[in-house]
Amino acid sequence: MTHILNADLHCHSVVSDGTLHPEELAQRAKANGVELWSLTDHDEIGGQDQAIAAARQAGLPYLTGAEVSVTFANVTVHILGLGFDHANPALVEGLRQTRGGREQRARAMSDDLARVGIPGVYEGALKYVGNPELISRSHFARYIVEAGYSTDTNAVFRKYLAEGKPGYVPHRWATLRDAVGWITGAGGVAVIAHPGRYNLTANEEFALFSEFKAHGGQGVEVVTGAHGPADYAKYAGFCSEFDLLASRGSDFHSPTESHTDLGKLPDLPGSVTPVWEQLAARFH
Ligand code: AMP
Ligand code: MN
Ligand code: MN
Ligand code: MN
């Protein structure tokens, strides 16, 4: 296995909050020069069979994937699972439970937004939802743009949907222990997604990495769409400090919304061990 590989191990389809189907993502990844791909829908593995088949069709090596929503120290963090058995019953059931509260949360968000003068957002967002079990803030953002309250989805998050804004409804997701346990129990590797995006103090971040390791987590996303060069360097350092494998993924959601396309990322820093070196036996 080569160290330098155009791996993209983080993206979303219509099975969660992306706008492309797994087949379209496989073709786009292949066209962009991706050499190892994973579809990592939020709290959902319903697209894995399609992704495996489409990757095979495109001649693209594939790892199963998911991005699990976790509440840690009252902050939402995302844990990627890679290379697991997607038929594993505990994983399937854990993800089903994690998706469970989204409907109720969406209705509460919609009620709150109606109070600040934006009515009908729940019904409007449903037009963008590809999976009834997975209504997400991204679907809300797309409708709020359509309805003319904002020019782009990033602005919607800043004005309405980010923590502390009028449409933000706190939610309790899976525990870190459970999320890591479901992934590793199904033969996969757990990876902390985009750590540079969380608003954690240095002490909280140290606690996240320490507890993640203690639960059996093995990787951290070093190169990803939301990270810049300072993040690449910082989390490459965390790889040696915490003895973690490094992952790389665009977090691509949509051709019109995402600024990082599939496979269009810098290489991992030379000092790290890529997560795919641990997963060679799990390739499809
Ligand atoms: P949810 O799981 O419903 O809370 O939605 C989280 C998703 O919203 C993330 O995976 C991103 O796709 C999107 N998101 C979160 N924050 C932002 C932001 N500031 N700008 C654009 N999209 C965001
Ligand atoms: Mn998303
Ligand atoms: Mn995420
Ligand atoms: Mn993501």
PDB file of C-alpha atoms and ligand atoms in Angstrom:
ATOM      1  CA  MET A   1       0.000   0.000   0.000  1.00  0.00           C
ATOM      2  CA  THR A   2       1.351   3.368  -0.918  1.00  0.00           C
ATOM      3  CA  HIS A   3       1.418   6.187   1.582  1.00  0.00           C
ATOM      4  CA  ILE A   4       0.325   8.706  -1.067  1.00  0.00           C
ATOM      5  CA  LEU A   5      -3.072   7.594  -2.258  1.00  0.00           C
ATOM      6  CA  ASN A   6      -5.935   9.786  -3.407  1.00  0.00           C
ATOM      7  CA  ALA A   7      -8.243   8.449  -0.708  1.00  0.00           C
ATOM      8  CA  ASP A   8     -11.510  10.268  -0.012  1.00  0.00           C
ATOM      9  CA  LEU A   9     -13.025   8.681   3.078  1.00  0.00           C
ATOM     10  CA  HIS A  10     -15.747  11.196   3.930  1.00  0.00           C
ATOM     11  CA  CYS A  11     -18.780  12.275   1.889  1.00  0.00           C
ATOM     12  CA  HIS A  12     -22.579  12.288   1.942  1.00  0.00           C
ATOM     13  CA  SER A  13     -25.367  11.093  -0.370  1.00  0.00           C
ATOM     14  CA  VAL A  14     -29.146  11.637  -0.473  1.00  0.00           C
ATOM     15  CA  VAL A  15     -29.328   8.852   2.117  1.00  0.00           C
ATOM     16  CA  SER A  16     -28.333  11.611   4.585  1.00  0.00           C
ATOM     17  CA  ASP A  17     -27.805  15.305   3.735  1.00  0.00           C
ATOM     18  CA  GLY A  18     -25.934  15.114   0.410  1.00  0.00           C
ATOM     19  CA  THR A  19     -27.618  15.952  -2.887  1.00  0.00           C
ATOM     20  CA  LEU A  20     -26.157  13.163  -5.090  1.00  0.00           C
ATOM     21  CA  HIS A  21     -27.033   9.464  -5.188  1.00  0.00           C
ATOM     22  CA  PRO A  22     -24.349   6.904  -4.247  1.00  0.00           C
ATOM     23  CA  GLU A  23     -23.960   5.990  -7.948  1.00  0.00           C
ATOM     24  CA  GLU A  24     -23.365   9.639  -8.901  1.00  0.00           C
ATOM     25  CA  LEU A  25     -20.809  10.011  -6.113  1.00  0.00           C
ATOM     26  CA  ALA A  26     -18.919   6.897  -7.245  1.00  0.00           C
ATOM     27  CA  GLN A  27     -18.720   8.242 -10.786  1.00  0.00           C
ATOM     28  CA  ARG A  28     -17.701  11.720  -9.651  1.00  0.00           C
ATOM     29  CA  ALA A  29     -15.033  10.264  -7.332  1.00  0.00           C
ATOM     30  CA  LYS A  30     -13.640   8.137 -10.148  1.00  0.00           C
ATOM     31  CA  ALA A  31     -13.642  11.093 -12.583  1.00  0.00           C
ATOM     32  CA  ASN A  32     -11.814  13.220  -9.989  1.00  0.00           C
ATOM     33  CA  GLY A  33      -9.045  10.645  -9.612  1.00  0.00           C
ATOM     34  CA  VAL A  34     -10.078   9.156  -6.269  1.00  0.00           C
ATOM     35  CA  GLU A  35      -8.275   5.819  -5.684  1.00  0.00           C
ATOM     36  CA  LEU A  36     -10.047   4.712  -2.486  1.00  0.00           C
ATOM     37  CA  TRP A  37     -13.526   5.883  -1.543  1.00  0.00           C
ATOM     38  CA  SER A  38     -15.973   5.697   1.346  1.00  0.00           C
ATOM     39  CA  LEU A  39     -19.558   6.953   1.586  1.00  0.00           C
ATOM     40  CA  THR A  40     -20.076   8.162   5.180  1.00  0.00           C
ATOM     41  CA  ASP A  41     -23.704   9.206   5.564  1.00  0.00           C
ATOM     42  CA  HIS A  42     -24.766  10.682   8.907  1.00  0.00           C
ATOM     43  CA  ASP A  43     -26.030   7.964  11.289  1.00  0.00           C
ATOM     44  CA  GLU A  44     -26.995   5.806   8.310  1.00  0.00           C
ATOM     45  CA  ILE A  45     -25.672   2.833   6.369  1.00  0.00           C
ATOM     46  CA  GLY A  46     -28.682   2.494   4.050  1.00  0.00           C
ATOM     47  CA  GLY A  47     -26.564   3.576   1.059  1.00  0.00           C
ATOM     48  CA  GLN A  48     -23.726   1.091   1.574  1.00  0.00           C
ATOM     49  CA  ASP A  49     -24.926  -1.682  -0.744  1.00  0.00           C
ATOM     50  CA  GLN A  50     -25.462   0.836  -3.554  1.00  0.00           C
ATOM     51  CA  ALA A  51     -22.058   2.424  -2.899  1.00  0.00           C
ATOM     52  CA  ILE A  52     -20.290  -0.965  -2.917  1.00  0.00           C
ATOM     53  CA  ALA A  53     -21.949  -1.924  -6.200  1.00  0.00           C
ATOM     54  CA  ALA A  54     -21.313   1.475  -7.817  1.00  0.00           C
ATOM     55  CA  ALA A  55     -17.672   1.497  -6.705  1.00  0.00           C
ATOM     56  CA  ARG A  56     -17.182  -1.989  -8.147  1.00  0.00           C
ATOM     57  CA  GLN A  57     -18.777  -0.849 -11.404  1.00  0.00           C
ATOM     58  CA  ALA A  58     -16.418   2.150 -11.525  1.00  0.00           C
ATOM     59  CA  GLY A  59     -13.349   0.050 -10.641  1.00  0.00           C
ATOM     60  CA  LEU A  60     -12.915   2.062  -7.452  1.00  0.00           C
ATOM     61  CA  PRO A  61     -11.649   0.407  -4.239  1.00  0.00           C
ATOM     62  CA  TYR A  62     -14.164   1.021  -1.449  1.00  0.00           C
ATOM     63  CA  LEU A  63     -14.424   0.989   2.355  1.00  0.00           C
ATOM     64  CA  THR A  64     -17.805   0.923   4.128  1.00  0.00           C
ATOM     65  CA  GLY A  65     -18.466   4.094   6.107  1.00  0.00           C
ATOM     66  CA  ALA A  66     -20.717   6.145   8.369  1.00  0.00           C
ATOM     67  CA  GLU A  67     -20.457   9.406  10.329  1.00  0.00           C
ATOM     68  CA  VAL A  68     -21.972   8.965  13.774  1.00  0.00           C
ATOM     69  CA  SER A  69     -23.378  11.946  15.711  1.00  0.00           C
ATOM     70  CA  VAL A  70     -22.088  11.966  19.311  1.00  0.00           C
ATOM     71  CA  THR A  71     -22.646  14.226  22.298  1.00  0.00           C
ATOM     72  CA  PHE A  72     -19.418  14.738  24.240  1.00  0.00           C
ATOM     73  CA  ALA A  73     -19.160  17.310  27.055  1.00  0.00           C
ATOM     74  CA  ASN A  74     -22.409  18.859  25.769  1.00  0.00           C
ATOM     75  CA  VAL A  75     -20.834  19.432  22.343  1.00  0.00           C
ATOM     76  CA  THR A  76     -21.795  17.555  19.159  1.00  0.00           C
ATOM     77  CA  VAL A  77     -18.811  15.711  17.702  1.00  0.00           C
ATOM     78  CA  HIS A  78     -18.762  13.387  14.711  1.00  0.00           C
ATOM     79  CA  ILE A  79     -17.090   9.966  14.687  1.00  0.00           C
ATOM     80  CA  LEU A  80     -16.411   8.285  11.361  1.00  0.00           C
ATOM     81  CA  GLY A  81     -16.547   4.523  11.123  1.00  0.00           C
ATOM     82  CA  LEU A  82     -14.600   2.910   8.272  1.00  0.00           C
ATOM     83  CA  GLY A  83     -14.303  -0.657   7.040  1.00  0.00           C
ATOM     84  CA  PHE A  84     -16.973  -2.211   9.273  1.00  0.00           C
ATOM     85  CA  ASP A  85     -19.369  -5.064   8.499  1.00  0.00           C
ATOM     86  CA  HIS A  86     -22.502  -3.089   7.662  1.00  0.00           C
ATOM     87  CA  ALA A  87     -24.761  -6.044   8.523  1.00  0.00           C
ATOM     88  CA  ASN A  88     -23.518  -6.127  12.128  1.00  0.00           C
ATOM     89  CA  PRO A  89     -26.708  -6.124  14.278  1.00  0.00           C
ATOM     90  CA  ALA A  90     -25.395  -3.917  17.117  1.00  0.00           C
ATOM     91  CA  LEU A  91     -24.147  -1.317  14.618  1.00  0.00           C
ATOM     92  CA  VAL A  92     -27.417  -1.383  12.664  1.00  0.00           C
ATOM     93  CA  GLU A  93     -29.476  -0.999  15.847  1.00  0.00           C
ATOM     94  CA  GLY A  94     -27.207   1.674  17.364  1.00  0.00           C
ATOM     95  CA  LEU A  95     -27.447   3.818  14.244  1.00  0.00           C
ATOM     96  CA  ARG A  96     -31.213   3.332  14.100  1.00  0.00           C
ATOM     97  CA  GLN A  97     -31.481   4.620  17.676  1.00  0.00           C
ATOM     98  CA  THR A  98     -29.192   7.548  16.908  1.00  0.00           C
ATOM     99  CA  ARG A  99     -31.442   8.607  14.018  1.00  0.00           C
ATOM    100  CA  GLY A 100     -34.506   8.258  16.250  1.00  0.00           C
ATOM    101  CA  GLY A 101     -34.865  11.758  17.662  1.00  0.00           C
ATOM    102  CA  ARG A 102     -34.444  13.675  14.399  1.00  0.00           C
ATOM    103  CA  GLU A 103     -38.119  13.941  13.502  1.00  0.00           C
ATOM    104  CA  GLN A 104     -39.103  15.479  16.841  1.00  0.00           C
ATOM    105  CA  ARG A 105     -36.099  17.794  16.788  1.00  0.00           C
ATOM    106  CA  ALA A 106     -37.043  18.962  13.289  1.00  0.00           C
ATOM    107  CA  ARG A 107     -40.572  19.835  14.392  1.00  0.00           C
ATOM    108  CA  ALA A 108     -39.209  21.805  17.364  1.00  0.00           C
ATOM    109  CA  MET A 109     -36.767  23.646  15.059  1.00  0.00           C
ATOM    110  CA  SER A 110     -39.622  24.499  12.731  1.00  0.00           C
ATOM    111  CA  ASP A 111     -41.768  25.840  15.608  1.00  0.00           C
ATOM    112  CA  ASP A 112     -38.859  28.007  16.782  1.00  0.00           C
ATOM    113  CA  LEU A 113     -38.240  29.370  13.275  1.00  0.00           C
ATOM    114  CA  ALA A 114     -41.956  30.165  12.858  1.00  0.00           C
ATOM    115  CA  ARG A 115     -41.677  32.298  15.995  1.00  0.00           C
ATOM    116  CA  VAL A 116     -38.956  34.421  14.357  1.00  0.00           C
ATOM    117  CA  GLY A 117     -41.037  34.867  11.216  1.00  0.00           C
ATOM    118  CA  ILE A 118     -40.110  31.881   9.036  1.00  0.00           C
ATOM    119  CA  PRO A 119     -43.163  29.627   8.767  1.00  0.00           C
ATOM    120  CA  GLY A 120     -43.571  26.171   7.232  1.00  0.00           C
ATOM    121  CA  VAL A 121     -39.932  25.133   7.404  1.00  0.00           C
ATOM    122  CA  TYR A 122     -40.614  21.533   8.437  1.00  0.00           C
ATOM    123  CA  GLU A 123     -42.861  20.924   5.416  1.00  0.00           C
ATOM    124  CA  GLY A 124     -40.476  22.867   3.164  1.00  0.00           C
ATOM    125  CA  ALA A 125     -37.421  20.920   4.319  1.00  0.00           C
ATOM    126  CA  LEU A 126     -39.180  17.603   3.654  1.00  0.00           C
ATOM    127  CA  LYS A 127     -39.012  18.329  -0.087  1.00  0.00           C
ATOM    128  CA  TYR A 128     -35.230  18.015   0.171  1.00  0.00           C
ATOM    129  CA  VAL A 129     -35.162  14.906   2.360  1.00  0.00           C
ATOM    130  CA  GLY A 130     -34.135  11.699   0.594  1.00  0.00           C
ATOM    131  CA  ASN A 131     -34.532   9.452   3.644  1.00  0.00           C
ATOM    132  CA  PRO A 132     -37.499  10.002   5.990  1.00  0.00           C
ATOM    133  CA  GLU A 133     -35.388   8.840   8.956  1.00  0.00           C
ATOM    134  CA  LEU A 134     -32.768  11.448   8.270  1.00  0.00           C
ATOM    135  CA  ILE A 135     -34.035  14.984   8.313  1.00  0.00           C
ATOM    136  CA  SER A 136     -31.052  17.244   8.976  1.00  0.00           C
ATOM    137  CA  ARG A 137     -30.250  20.917   9.415  1.00  0.00           C
ATOM    138  CA  SER A 138     -28.885  20.883   5.845  1.00  0.00           C
ATOM    139  CA  HIS A 139     -32.390  20.191   4.518  1.00  0.00           C
ATOM    140  CA  PHE A 140     -33.708  23.118   6.557  1.00  0.00           C
ATOM    141  CA  ALA A 141     -30.974  25.332   5.137  1.00  0.00           C
ATOM    142  CA  ARG A 142     -31.861  24.410   1.539  1.00  0.00           C
ATOM    143  CA  TYR A 143     -35.512  25.304   2.058  1.00  0.00           C
ATOM    144  CA  ILE A 144     -34.708  28.584   3.852  1.00  0.00           C
ATOM    145  CA  VAL A 145     -32.588  29.611   0.832  1.00  0.00           C
ATOM    146  CA  GLU A 146     -35.398  28.567  -1.541  1.00  0.00           C
ATOM    147  CA  ALA A 147     -37.895  30.627   0.474  1.00  0.00           C
ATOM    148  CA  GLY A 148     -35.667  33.680   0.027  1.00  0.00           C
ATOM    149  CA  TYR A 149     -34.595  34.352   3.622  1.00  0.00           C
ATOM    150  CA  SER A 150     -30.916  33.923   2.796  1.00  0.00           C
ATOM    151  CA  THR A 151     -28.682  33.684  -0.266  1.00  0.00           C
ATOM    152  CA  ASP A 152     -26.747  30.504   0.571  1.00  0.00           C
ATOM    153  CA  THR A 153     -26.816  27.618   3.020  1.00  0.00           C
ATOM    154  CA  ASN A 154     -23.703  28.718   4.902  1.00  0.00           C
ATOM    155  CA  ALA A 155     -25.376  32.045   5.661  1.00  0.00           C
ATOM    156  CA  VAL A 156     -28.493  30.182   6.878  1.00  0.00           C
ATOM    157  CA  PHE A 157     -26.359  28.273   9.383  1.00  0.00           C
ATOM    158  CA  ARG A 158     -24.729  31.489  10.605  1.00  0.00           C
ATOM    159  CA  LYS A 159     -28.062  33.303  10.996  1.00  0.00           C
ATOM    160  CA  TYR A 160     -30.472  30.575  12.056  1.00  0.00           C
ATOM    161  CA  LEU A 161     -29.161  27.056  12.580  1.00  0.00           C
ATOM    162  CA  ALA A 162     -25.808  27.218  14.407  1.00  0.00           C
ATOM    163  CA  GLU A 163     -25.729  26.781  18.190  1.00  0.00           C
ATOM    164  CA  GLY A 164     -27.227  29.814  19.914  1.00  0.00           C
ATOM    165  CA  LYS A 165     -29.250  30.877  16.865  1.00  0.00           C
ATOM    166  CA  PRO A 166     -33.086  30.921  16.831  1.00  0.00           C
ATOM    167  CA  GLY A 167     -33.558  27.633  14.940  1.00  0.00           C
ATOM    168  CA  TYR A 168     -31.030  25.643  16.954  1.00  0.00           C
ATOM    169  CA  VAL A 169     -32.546  22.927  19.130  1.00  0.00           C
ATOM    170  CA  PRO A 170     -30.088  21.092  21.417  1.00  0.00           C
ATOM    171  CA  HIS A 171     -30.109  17.360  20.937  1.00  0.00           C
ATOM    172  CA  ARG A 172     -28.572  14.407  22.769  1.00  0.00           C
ATOM    173  CA  TRP A 173     -26.870  12.059  20.288  1.00  0.00           C
ATOM    174  CA  ALA A 174     -25.004   8.789  20.928  1.00  0.00           C
ATOM    175  CA  THR A 175     -22.308   8.559  23.599  1.00  0.00           C
ATOM    176  CA  LEU A 176     -18.663   8.447  22.528  1.00  0.00           C
ATOM    177  CA  ARG A 177     -18.331   5.017  24.124  1.00  0.00           C
ATOM    178  CA  ASP A 178     -21.298   3.586  22.223  1.00  0.00           C
ATOM    179  CA  ALA A 179     -20.327   5.057  18.847  1.00  0.00           C
ATOM    180  CA  VAL A 180     -16.758   3.760  19.041  1.00  0.00           C
ATOM    181  CA  GLY A 181     -18.026   0.426  20.369  1.00  0.00           C
ATOM    182  CA  TRP A 182     -20.514  -0.082  17.516  1.00  0.00           C
ATOM    183  CA  ILE A 183     -17.825   0.645  14.911  1.00  0.00           C
ATOM    184  CA  THR A 184     -15.016  -1.441  16.393  1.00  0.00           C
ATOM    185  CA  GLY A 185     -17.456  -4.228  17.336  1.00  0.00           C
ATOM    186  CA  ALA A 186     -18.349  -4.480  13.642  1.00  0.00           C
ATOM    187  CA  GLY A 187     -14.675  -4.832  12.669  1.00  0.00           C
ATOM    188  CA  GLY A 188     -14.174  -1.197  11.652  1.00  0.00           C
ATOM    189  CA  VAL A 189     -11.870   1.636  12.624  1.00  0.00           C
ATOM    190  CA  ALA A 190     -13.263   4.689  14.478  1.00  0.00           C
ATOM    191  CA  VAL A 191     -11.944   8.108  13.451  1.00  0.00           C
ATOM    192  CA  ILE A 192     -12.568  11.551  14.999  1.00  0.00           C
ATOM    193  CA  ALA A 193     -14.030  13.637  12.131  1.00  0.00           C
ATOM    194  CA  HIS A 194     -12.887  17.229  11.442  1.00  0.00           C
ATOM    195  CA  PRO A 195     -11.601  17.987  14.975  1.00  0.00           C
ATOM    196  CA  GLY A 196     -10.692  21.529  13.903  1.00  0.00           C
ATOM    197  CA  ARG A 197     -14.398  22.363  13.654  1.00  0.00           C
ATOM    198  CA  TYR A 198     -15.365  21.834  17.287  1.00  0.00           C
ATOM    199  CA  ASN A 199     -15.446  24.682  19.759  1.00  0.00           C
ATOM    200  CA  LEU A 200     -13.541  22.797  22.439  1.00  0.00           C
ATOM    201  CA  THR A 201     -11.055  24.249  24.923  1.00  0.00           C
ATOM    202  CA  ALA A 202      -7.610  22.643  24.912  1.00  0.00           C
ATOM    203  CA  ASN A 203      -8.579  20.679  28.032  1.00  0.00           C
ATOM    204  CA  GLU A 204     -11.826  19.449  26.485  1.00  0.00           C
ATOM    205  CA  GLU A 205     -10.038  18.463  23.295  1.00  0.00           C
ATOM    206  CA  PHE A 206      -7.450  16.523  25.306  1.00  0.00           C
ATOM    207  CA  ALA A 207     -10.302  14.776  27.129  1.00  0.00           C
ATOM    208  CA  LEU A 208     -12.020  13.931  23.814  1.00  0.00           C
ATOM    209  CA  PHE A 209      -8.874  12.365  22.358  1.00  0.00           C
ATOM    210  CA  SER A 210      -7.998  10.545  25.596  1.00  0.00           C
ATOM    211  CA  GLU A 211     -11.466   9.087  26.090  1.00  0.00           C
ATOM    212  CA  PHE A 212     -11.741   8.221  22.399  1.00  0.00           C
ATOM    213  CA  LYS A 213      -8.488   6.231  22.688  1.00  0.00           C
ATOM    214  CA  ALA A 214      -9.618   4.569  25.910  1.00  0.00           C
ATOM    215  CA  HIS A 215     -12.807   3.366  24.169  1.00  0.00           C
ATOM    216  CA  GLY A 216     -10.796   1.832  21.305  1.00  0.00           C
ATOM    217  CA  GLY A 217     -10.762   4.684  18.773  1.00  0.00           C
ATOM    218  CA  GLN A 218      -7.823   4.514  16.387  1.00  0.00           C
ATOM    219  CA  GLY A 219      -7.880   7.434  13.959  1.00  0.00           C
ATOM    220  CA  VAL A 220      -8.266  11.166  13.381  1.00  0.00           C
ATOM    221  CA  GLU A 221      -9.208  13.057  10.240  1.00  0.00           C
ATOM    222  CA  VAL A 222      -6.157  15.203   9.505  1.00  0.00           C
ATOM    223  CA  VAL A 223      -6.877  16.448   5.972  1.00  0.00           C
ATOM    224  CA  THR A 224     -10.533  17.384   5.377  1.00  0.00           C
ATOM    225  CA  GLY A 225     -12.552  20.133   3.699  1.00  0.00           C
ATOM    226  CA  ALA A 226     -13.014  22.191   6.857  1.00  0.00           C
ATOM    227  CA  HIS A 227      -9.302  22.080   7.808  1.00  0.00           C
ATOM    228  CA  GLY A 228      -6.506  24.406   6.737  1.00  0.00           C
ATOM    229  CA  PRO A 229      -2.709  23.965   6.849  1.00  0.00           C
ATOM    230  CA  ALA A 230      -2.538  24.847  10.563  1.00  0.00           C
ATOM    231  CA  ASP A 231      -5.058  22.063  11.296  1.00  0.00           C
ATOM    232  CA  TYR A 232      -3.135  19.548   9.142  1.00  0.00           C
ATOM    233  CA  ALA A 233      -0.001  20.267  11.202  1.00  0.00           C
ATOM    234  CA  LYS A 234      -1.789  20.290  14.560  1.00  0.00           C
ATOM    235  CA  TYR A 235      -3.615  16.986  14.052  1.00  0.00           C
ATOM    236  CA  ALA A 236      -0.607  15.295  12.439  1.00  0.00           C
ATOM    237  CA  GLY A 237       1.053  16.155  15.774  1.00  0.00           C
ATOM    238  CA  PHE A 238      -1.892  14.582  17.626  1.00  0.00           C
ATOM    239  CA  CYS A 239      -1.322  11.398  15.592  1.00  0.00           C
ATOM    240  CA  SER A 240       2.085  10.935  17.207  1.00  0.00           C
ATOM    241  CA  GLU A 241       1.009  12.254  20.622  1.00  0.00           C
ATOM    242  CA  PHE A 242      -1.994   9.907  20.834  1.00  0.00           C
ATOM    243  CA  ASP A 243      -0.670   7.147  18.543  1.00  0.00           C
ATOM    244  CA  LEU A 244      -3.474   7.545  16.012  1.00  0.00           C
ATOM    245  CA  LEU A 245      -3.847   6.735  12.321  1.00  0.00           C
ATOM    246  CA  ALA A 246      -4.590   9.628   9.959  1.00  0.00           C
ATOM    247  CA  SER A 247      -7.593   9.909   7.658  1.00  0.00           C
ATOM    248  CA  ARG A 248      -8.351  12.107   4.651  1.00  0.00           C
ATOM    249  CA  GLY A 249     -11.781  13.058   3.288  1.00  0.00           C
ATOM    250  CA  SER A 250     -13.495  15.968   1.572  1.00  0.00           C
ATOM    251  CA  ASP A 251     -16.821  15.894   3.504  1.00  0.00           C
ATOM    252  CA  PHE A 252     -18.396  16.561   0.100  1.00  0.00           C
ATOM    253  CA  HIS A 253     -22.183  17.127   0.200  1.00  0.00           C
ATOM    254  CA  SER A 254     -23.162  18.858  -3.031  1.00  0.00           C
ATOM    255  CA  PRO A 255     -21.659  20.297  -6.235  1.00  0.00           C
ATOM    256  CA  THR A 256     -23.253  23.681  -5.494  1.00  0.00           C
ATOM    257  CA  GLU A 257     -22.731  23.865  -1.722  1.00  0.00           C
ATOM    258  CA  SER A 258     -19.396  22.191  -0.982  1.00  0.00           C
ATOM    259  CA  HIS A 259     -16.181  24.093  -1.534  1.00  0.00           C
ATOM    260  CA  THR A 260     -14.068  20.912  -1.503  1.00  0.00           C
ATOM    261  CA  ASP A 261     -14.862  18.415  -4.258  1.00  0.00           C
ATOM    262  CA  LEU A 262     -14.311  14.657  -4.016  1.00  0.00           C
ATOM    263  CA  GLY A 263     -10.601  13.845  -4.078  1.00  0.00           C
ATOM    264  CA  LYS A 264      -9.499  17.487  -4.335  1.00  0.00           C
ATOM    265  CA  LEU A 265      -7.448  17.600  -1.158  1.00  0.00           C
ATOM    266  CA  PRO A 266      -3.778  17.909  -0.189  1.00  0.00           C
ATOM    267  CA  ASP A 267      -1.926  14.668   0.602  1.00  0.00           C
ATOM    268  CA  LEU A 268      -1.576  13.573   4.218  1.00  0.00           C
ATOM    269  CA  PRO A 269       1.579  14.898   5.902  1.00  0.00           C
ATOM    270  CA  GLY A 270       4.522  12.483   5.532  1.00  0.00           C
ATOM    271  CA  SER A 271       4.861  11.917   9.283  1.00  0.00           C
ATOM    272  CA  VAL A 272       1.549  10.083   9.759  1.00  0.00           C
ATOM    273  CA  THR A 273       0.384   6.519   9.152  1.00  0.00           C
ATOM    274  CA  PRO A 274      -2.673   6.521   6.851  1.00  0.00           C
ATOM    275  CA  VAL A 275      -5.752   4.788   8.254  1.00  0.00           C
ATOM    276  CA  TRP A 276      -6.080   2.708   5.066  1.00  0.00           C
ATOM    277  CA  GLU A 277      -2.843   0.859   5.907  1.00  0.00           C
ATOM    278  CA  GLN A 278      -4.815  -0.751   8.765  1.00  0.00           C
ATOM    279  CA  LEU A 279      -7.807  -1.535   6.556  1.00  0.00           C
ATOM    280  CA  ALA A 280      -6.342  -3.357   3.548  1.00  0.00           C
ATOM    281  CA  ALA A 281      -8.275  -6.538   4.430  1.00  0.00           C
ATOM    282  CA  ARG A 282     -11.555  -4.571   4.448  1.00  0.00           C
ATOM    283  CA  PHE A 283     -11.403  -3.199   0.890  1.00  0.00           C
ATOM    284  CA  HIS A 284     -14.299  -3.949  -1.463  1.00  0.00           C
TER     285      HIS A 284
HETATM  286  P1  AMP B   1     -27.454  17.815  11.807  1.00  0.00           P
HETATM  287  O1  AMP B   1     -26.818  16.451  11.865  1.00  0.00           O
HETATM  288  O2  AMP B   1     -28.896  17.766  11.394  1.00  0.00           O
HETATM  289  O3  AMP B   1     -27.235  18.622  13.046  1.00  0.00           O
HETATM  290  O4  AMP B   1     -26.758  18.593  10.600  1.00  0.00           O
HETATM  291  C1  AMP B   1     -25.360  18.712  10.595  1.00  0.00           C
HETATM  292  C2  AMP B   1     -24.936  19.035   9.193  1.00  0.00           C
HETATM  293  O5  AMP B   1     -25.199  20.395   8.907  1.00  0.00           O
HETATM  294  C3  AMP B   1     -23.438  18.898   9.003  1.00  0.00           C
HETATM  295  O6  AMP B   1     -23.096  17.585   8.692  1.00  0.00           O
HETATM  296  C4  AMP B   1     -23.198  19.798   7.826  1.00  0.00           C
HETATM  297  O7  AMP B   1     -23.530  19.141   6.628  1.00  0.00           O
HETATM  298  C5  AMP B   1     -24.206  20.898   8.046  1.00  0.00           C
HETATM  299  N1  AMP B   1     -23.586  22.065   8.707  1.00  0.00           N
HETATM  300  C6  AMP B   1     -23.308  22.221  10.014  1.00  0.00           C
HETATM  301  N2  AMP B   1     -22.786  23.437  10.248  1.00  0.00           N
HETATM  302  C7  AMP B   1     -22.736  24.064   9.048  1.00  0.00           C
HETATM  303  C8  AMP B   1     -22.304  25.352   8.619  1.00  0.00           C
HETATM  304  N3  AMP B   1     -21.839  26.253   9.488  1.00  0.00           N
HETATM  305  N4  AMP B   1     -22.395  25.636   7.308  1.00  0.00           N
HETATM  306  C9  AMP B   1     -22.910  24.747   6.426  1.00  0.00           C
HETATM  307  N5  AMP B   1     -23.326  23.511   6.781  1.00  0.00           N
HETATM  308  C10 AMP B   1     -23.251  23.184   8.076  1.00  0.00           C
HETATM  309 MN    MN B   2     -23.715  16.897   6.700  1.00  0.00          MN
HETATM  310 MN    MN B   3     -19.433  16.157  10.289  1.00  0.00          MN
HETATM  311 MN    MN B   4     -19.628  14.817   7.092  1.00  0.00          MN
END
